[in-house]
Phi, psi and omega in degrees: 000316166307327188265345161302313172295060178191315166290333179263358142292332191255006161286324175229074169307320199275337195285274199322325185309319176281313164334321190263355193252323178265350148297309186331273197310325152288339174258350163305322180305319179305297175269313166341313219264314177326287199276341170285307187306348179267343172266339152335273214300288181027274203277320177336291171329319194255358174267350166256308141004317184268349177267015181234007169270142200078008158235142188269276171248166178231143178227123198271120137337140155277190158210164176200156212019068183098320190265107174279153197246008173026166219242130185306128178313331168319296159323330185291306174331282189296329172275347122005303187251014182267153172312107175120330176280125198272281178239188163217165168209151200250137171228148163244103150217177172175216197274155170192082159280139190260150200246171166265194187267353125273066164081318171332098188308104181281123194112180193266015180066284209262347132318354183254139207221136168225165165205194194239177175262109178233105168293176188248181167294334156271025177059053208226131152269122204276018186253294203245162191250090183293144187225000178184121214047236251170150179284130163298115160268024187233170161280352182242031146283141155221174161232175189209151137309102189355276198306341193269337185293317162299281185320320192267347163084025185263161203214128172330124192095358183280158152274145190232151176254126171253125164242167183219196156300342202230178210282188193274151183247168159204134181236174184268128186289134160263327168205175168250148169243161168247152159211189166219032190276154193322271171004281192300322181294329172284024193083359186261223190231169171220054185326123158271123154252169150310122165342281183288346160281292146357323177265318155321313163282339170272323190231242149196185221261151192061028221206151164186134161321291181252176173223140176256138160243128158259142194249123181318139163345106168100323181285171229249128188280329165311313193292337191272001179266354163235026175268282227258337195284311208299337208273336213272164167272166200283144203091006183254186187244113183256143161198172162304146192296338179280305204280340153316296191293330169290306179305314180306314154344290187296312160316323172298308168297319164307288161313346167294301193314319198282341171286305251267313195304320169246059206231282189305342192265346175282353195275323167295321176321304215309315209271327158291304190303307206289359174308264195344298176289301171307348176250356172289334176277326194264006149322297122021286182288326165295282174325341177261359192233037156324307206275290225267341163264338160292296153339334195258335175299349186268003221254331177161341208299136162278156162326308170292335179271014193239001197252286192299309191305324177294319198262334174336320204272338175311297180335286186322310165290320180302314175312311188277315199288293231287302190294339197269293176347279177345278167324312162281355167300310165290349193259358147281322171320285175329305189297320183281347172284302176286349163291310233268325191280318204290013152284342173075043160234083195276131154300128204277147197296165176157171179271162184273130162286066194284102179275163144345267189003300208268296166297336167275347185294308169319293168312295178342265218295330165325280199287344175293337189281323199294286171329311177280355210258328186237041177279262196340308168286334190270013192253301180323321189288286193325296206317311207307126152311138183313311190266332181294327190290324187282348152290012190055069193198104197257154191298164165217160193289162208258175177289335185270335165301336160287323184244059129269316203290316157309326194279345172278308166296241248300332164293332185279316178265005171296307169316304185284325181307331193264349173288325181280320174295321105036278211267306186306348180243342171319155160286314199260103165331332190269295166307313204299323186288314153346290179301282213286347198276316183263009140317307184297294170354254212293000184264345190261272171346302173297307203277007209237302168254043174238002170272013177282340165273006150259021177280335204293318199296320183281322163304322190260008149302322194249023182270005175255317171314330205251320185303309179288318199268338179206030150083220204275349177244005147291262164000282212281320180322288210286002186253326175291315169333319216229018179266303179265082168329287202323297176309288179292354180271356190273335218245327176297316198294292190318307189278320161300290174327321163290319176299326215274324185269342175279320137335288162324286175319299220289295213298300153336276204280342192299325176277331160299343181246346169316307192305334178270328170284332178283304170356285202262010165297306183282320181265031181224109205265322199275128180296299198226149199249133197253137175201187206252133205293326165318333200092346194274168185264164176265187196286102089084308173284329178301320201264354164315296184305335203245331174300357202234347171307122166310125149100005201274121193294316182181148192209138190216109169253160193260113170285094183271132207198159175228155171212182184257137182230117218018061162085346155284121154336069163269158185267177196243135140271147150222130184233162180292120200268012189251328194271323207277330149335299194283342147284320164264151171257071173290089205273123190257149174233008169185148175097212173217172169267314186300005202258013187268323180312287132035305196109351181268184188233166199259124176234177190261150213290011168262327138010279174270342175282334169282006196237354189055063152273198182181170187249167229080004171275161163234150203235148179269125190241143197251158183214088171225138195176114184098357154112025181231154172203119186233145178225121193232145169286153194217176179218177199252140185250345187188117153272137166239164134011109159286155172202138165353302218273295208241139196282179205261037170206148198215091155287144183276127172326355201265335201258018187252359188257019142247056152235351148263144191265354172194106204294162176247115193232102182254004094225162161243134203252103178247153179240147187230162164320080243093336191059220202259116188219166174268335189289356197260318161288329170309322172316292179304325173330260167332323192285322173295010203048034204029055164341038238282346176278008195218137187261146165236123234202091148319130185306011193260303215273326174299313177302312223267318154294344184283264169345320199261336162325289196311323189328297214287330159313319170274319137019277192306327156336278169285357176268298165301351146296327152331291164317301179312319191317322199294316208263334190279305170309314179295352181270327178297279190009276191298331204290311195296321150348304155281314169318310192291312187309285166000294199246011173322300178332292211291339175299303178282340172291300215281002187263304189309317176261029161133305205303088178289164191317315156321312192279324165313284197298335181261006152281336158310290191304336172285355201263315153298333158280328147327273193278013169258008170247344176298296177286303169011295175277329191279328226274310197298301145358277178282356150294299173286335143342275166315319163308309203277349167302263199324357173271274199317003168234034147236007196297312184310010206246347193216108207283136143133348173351095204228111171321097174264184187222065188291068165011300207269316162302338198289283193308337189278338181286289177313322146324301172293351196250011135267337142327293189298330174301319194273359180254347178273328183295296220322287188297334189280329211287311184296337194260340169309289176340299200272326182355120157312176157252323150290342186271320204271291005164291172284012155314062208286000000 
């Protein structure tokens, strides 16, 4: 029996090639998505290991309220002087970005890193490798990290314009470096300064974030960590270089899981959709071997060995797909290492990493899938009676089997619907979308196996459009569509599924980003909004420089700060209280905005319904900081709206600045004369010192950053979906295929009585477009369905939230799933056209 399974595979190569291509492709996703994340962590795992080498224990600065409070050089002393300890080194760091040679920020904003340069006694810093001059020893020195020296066209002795938090500078490169620092792999920069400029801009003088400790050959790293703790201020986080480099391990990995996780569940559509076409194929591959599995039953064969040989051949074909697979998983693996560098997200050098894991995972699922997708023909197979097959007179499923089978999809998706809705009316946004991910579960399943009893009612809305519009090869399309249900609905189901999740996405973000685009249409009174390219807050000097600015109307920032209010802890804006009307559109609902000028504050109107204020009310508000702690009556001056812009207390800064020593100001928001001009942004521009760390942003530019988040998720999004799509197409294929081997006879009387070769291919091609709009149409349904549950458990988080419905992708989705038909059409449609006519007529 292995070796019959073994001829009938390699008897029917082409029929078997789309078996092996949609597995191959679900387990390359597979093993693919395994071995880069393990070589990801890897390589991470071992680049952070090397920042810990030649170090004994590492030590963190503490903070306290907000503020770090770093660790004194005086310390650097003492530990210094404990048994064992060779040195220490001190780090000062935070943002430092560099311009190009037009003005331009090199790097990703939040990946650009400055530190300081700290030598040893032989003045050589053992973290980094000069290939060119030398570490800054001045304060108007610096040094940069090879790629960033490249990009920027800097050459040892060049001036470099530096930004920070405070205004932009400019020093002479003293030297160039190599590192393997996070940052520089990730796209940013890496700035070195002279110490005490490093501690000045970041900290303050005589103060560092970190500590390194080296230790002699043979000393004992516990002990000196319990040597340094006593030395460190209180609150700070001292350990050993192994248990740092074991947490970061951990961290690494962690972070690695949520990709690896939806890497594997789209590698899963893929490998669900390939159900389908594997098991339509070797359907297929039964039907065409009747005559020839009836034989072997008259011949002794039992029912199970005529069972084993169809999954034998499954075996065979999974194995050879599972192994093919493999193989291109790696070289997708490879391939996303080298996309992640030609992006400047450079990965730290390392080997491609194959565990076990990643290979039994990879084979497993292959052949399990194969295997299980061609249980169902070959049970089909064993059934068949000897003499009924070898008369060609093949069973058909009996009615109750059909109508269990309806009865059965219809309880699963009645179930998911109501499981979807369910979730979609929670209060709590996190469980509810829980509930609908196994609503969608069981509503995907149930419409999958109730859809061969929705083709006739829907195929027959569009058989009078095919009947008018292309005759007698429209007509005979739509009758074939619906001659085998079983068949066209498994081939329908692979494309409602991949539509079912692309529709969901598409419905998403298109209502999410209307809700982001009406947002900053509606609450935003201010031409341009300025913040630091980091994300870090800005400087204090930045909204000075800019209050002084030509043409500037009214200016304002959103100050984030917390105070207490009957003893809770909330959070705060302070805004300028003479401005803030005028940059933001906070629509009040009871008071004024003006009344902040005044000194009272605004609060948001749910807010005030849950604590039953109204405004005139007064509220007690605690203010601590700098080491005063006051609590004042406050009075309310305007309840609003919620909104975005602002937290749900809203204050004049003046009155949060004397307890902070350095407000976190995460933008300002200016309205200028003229509105949105290039000369009024050249203005800001220039008041800022052409900055290059600091963005300056037109509400075009706020939609469009926004906007292209949402763009670019989904992008990635339909690029992994893709792939099933691939496999979905490869199921038209496959269905019509059979259909045509299925109908020769009857292909050739209709060539006899008239039909010419033309009228053939275009009934074929009409019958793939039938059913790839057919799974289309479900997909698309239970997509936006599913989009519009999960929007209803973030509406609350995203204000003006309105369901949209995008028409125009929807239709471009009905269009490509009419595409695939007609490209899935091309080879059956051409091997139908040449059927002989008399050789198919006598086709039995």
């Amino acid at each position: 029996m292995f070796r019959t399974a073994l001829r009938n595979v390699l008897a029917h190569k082409a029929r078997l090639l789309m078996t092996v291509l949609a597995v191959m492709l679900g387990v390359a996703f597979v093993s693919g998505t395994l071995v880069f994340t393990d070589t990801l962590g890897n390589a991470f795992r071992n680049q952070s290991a090397k920042s810990y080498d030649n170090i004994a224990v590492a030590v963190e600065s503490p903070a306290s309220d907000g503020q770090e409070v770093g660790i004194p050089a005086s310390a650097l002393k003492k530990i210094e002087g404990l048994d064992g300890v060779t040195g220490v080194t001190g780090r000062a760091s935070g943002f430092a970005g560099v311009a190009d040679e037009d003005g331009k920020l090199i790097g990703v904003g939040w990946s650009n890193r400055g530190s300081n340069f700290a030598p040893g006694k032989d003045g050589k810093d053992t973290a980094y490798d000069f290939t060119e001059g030398g570490g800054p020893v001045k304060d108007s020195q610096i040094a940069l990290d090879k790629a960033t020296a490249d990009k920027g066209n800097y050459q040892v002795g060049d001036t470099v314009r530096v930004a920070t938090t405070g205004p932009v500078r400019e020093f002479s490169l003293a030297g160039i470096f190599t590192t393997e620092d996070g940052a520089v792999n990730a796209g940013g920069s890496l700035v070195l300064f002279d110490t005490a400029v490093a501690q000045e801009q970041y900290l303050r003088p005589g103060y560092f974030h970190s500590l390194s400790v080296a230790a002699a050959s043979g000393a004992s790293a516990d002990r000196i960590l319990d040597g340094v703790e006593p030395l460190m201020p209180k609150d700070s986080i001292a350990k050993t270089a192994d248990e740092w480099a074991a947490d970061e391990a951990r961290d690494i990995e962690s972070g690695m899981s949520s990709m690896n996780t939806m890497l594997l569940a789209f590698a899963g559509i893929a490998l669900f959709v390939g159900i389908f076409l594997i098991a339509n194929t070797f359907t297929m591959l039964v039907a065409q071997r009747t005559r020839e599995l009836a034989l072997m039953r008259a011949v002794g064969a039992s029912r199970p060995q005529v069972k084993r040989s169809v999954i034998m051949e499954a075996l065979v074909v999974g194995v050879l797909a599972s192994v093919v697979g493999f193989g291109v998983g790696l070289g997708l693996a490879t391939g996303l290492r080298s996309v992640m560098n030609s992006f400047d997200l450079k990965i730290p050098a390392g080997p491609l990493v194959i565990t076990p894991t990643a290979v039994l995972a990879a084979l497993g699922v292959g052949v399990a899938v194969t295997v299980l997708a061609a249980w169902l023909p070959a049970r089909r197979a064993a059934k068949i009676p000897p003499v009924a097959a070898m008369s060609s007179v093949h069973a058909t499923a009996s009615a109750k089997s059909l109508l269990v089978r309806n009865i059965i999809g219809a309880v699963l998706t009645a179930a998911g619907a109501v499981a979807i809705t369910a979730g979609a009316a929670a209060e709590d946004g996190g469980s509810g979308r829980m509930i609908i991910g196994l609503g969608a579960f069981l509503a995907l399943i149930g419409v999958i196996v109730l859809i061969p009893q929705l083709a006739h009612p829907v195929i027959a809305v569009i058989r009078p459009f095919l009947t008018r519009g292309f005759g007698v090869a429209g007509k005979l399309a739509a009758q074939n569509a619906v001659r085998n249900p079983r068949r066209t609905g498994a081939t329908a189901s692979a494309l409602a599924i991949g539509l079912t999740l692309v529709t969901g996405l598409t419905v998403l973000g298109a209502t999410i980003g209307q809700a982001i685009d009406r947002t900053t249409t509606d609450n935003m009174r201010a031409d341009y909004s300025v913040t630091m390219s980091s994300g870090h807050a800005l400087d204090e000097s930045a909204l000075t420089a800019m209050e002084k600015a030509k043409g500037v109307e009214a200016i304002s920032p959103q100050q984030a700060s917390f105070v207490k209010v009957d003893g809770e802890d909330v959070a705060a804006s302070g805004v300028s209280g003479d401005a803030v009307d005028k940059v933001f559109n906070l629509p009040v609902v009871s008071g004024s905005m003006g009344n902040l000028a005044k000194g009272q504050i605004a609060v948001a109107e749910k807010t005030a319904d849950n604590n039953g204020w109204k405004a005139g009310d007064t509220v007690p508000v605690t203010f601590d900081g700098l080491g005063k702690k006051d609590t004042k009556k406050l009075t309310i001056g305007a309840i609003v709206e919620e909104n975005e812009f602002v937290s749900p207390y809203v204050l004049p800064r003046e009155m949060l600045a004397p307890y902070e020593e350095k407000p976190d100001i995460r933008e300002i928001w200016v309205k200028m004369d003229g509105g949105e001009t290039a000369a009024n942004e050249q203005a800001l521009v220039d008041a800022l010192g052409n900055n290059p760390g600091i963005t300056v942003s037109d509400k075009q530019d706020i939609r469009e950053m926004l906007s292209g988040i949402i763009n670019m998720m989904l992008n990635i999004m339909y690029g992994l979906l893709g792939m099933a799509l691939i496999i979905a197409v490869l199921g038209v294929v496959n269905t019509l295929a059979m259909s045509v081997f299925e109908r020769q006879q009857e292909i050739g009387m209709l060539r006899a009585i008239g039909l010419d070769r033309a009228r053939v291919k275009r009934m074929i091609r009409l019958e793939a477009i039938v059913i790839s709009l057919f799974g289309a149409l479900v997909g698309i349904v239970l997509g936006a369905f599913l989009g519009w549950a999960i929007g209803e458990t973030i509406r609350g988080s995203i204000p003006d939230y309105e369901l949209i419905l995008p028409w125009g992708r929807i239709g471009l989705f009905l269009l490509l799933a009419g595409l695939v038909g007609v490209l899935a059409a091309m080879w059956p449609a051409r091997s139908a056209a040449r059927l002989n006519m008399l050789t198919a007529i006598k086709t039995e």
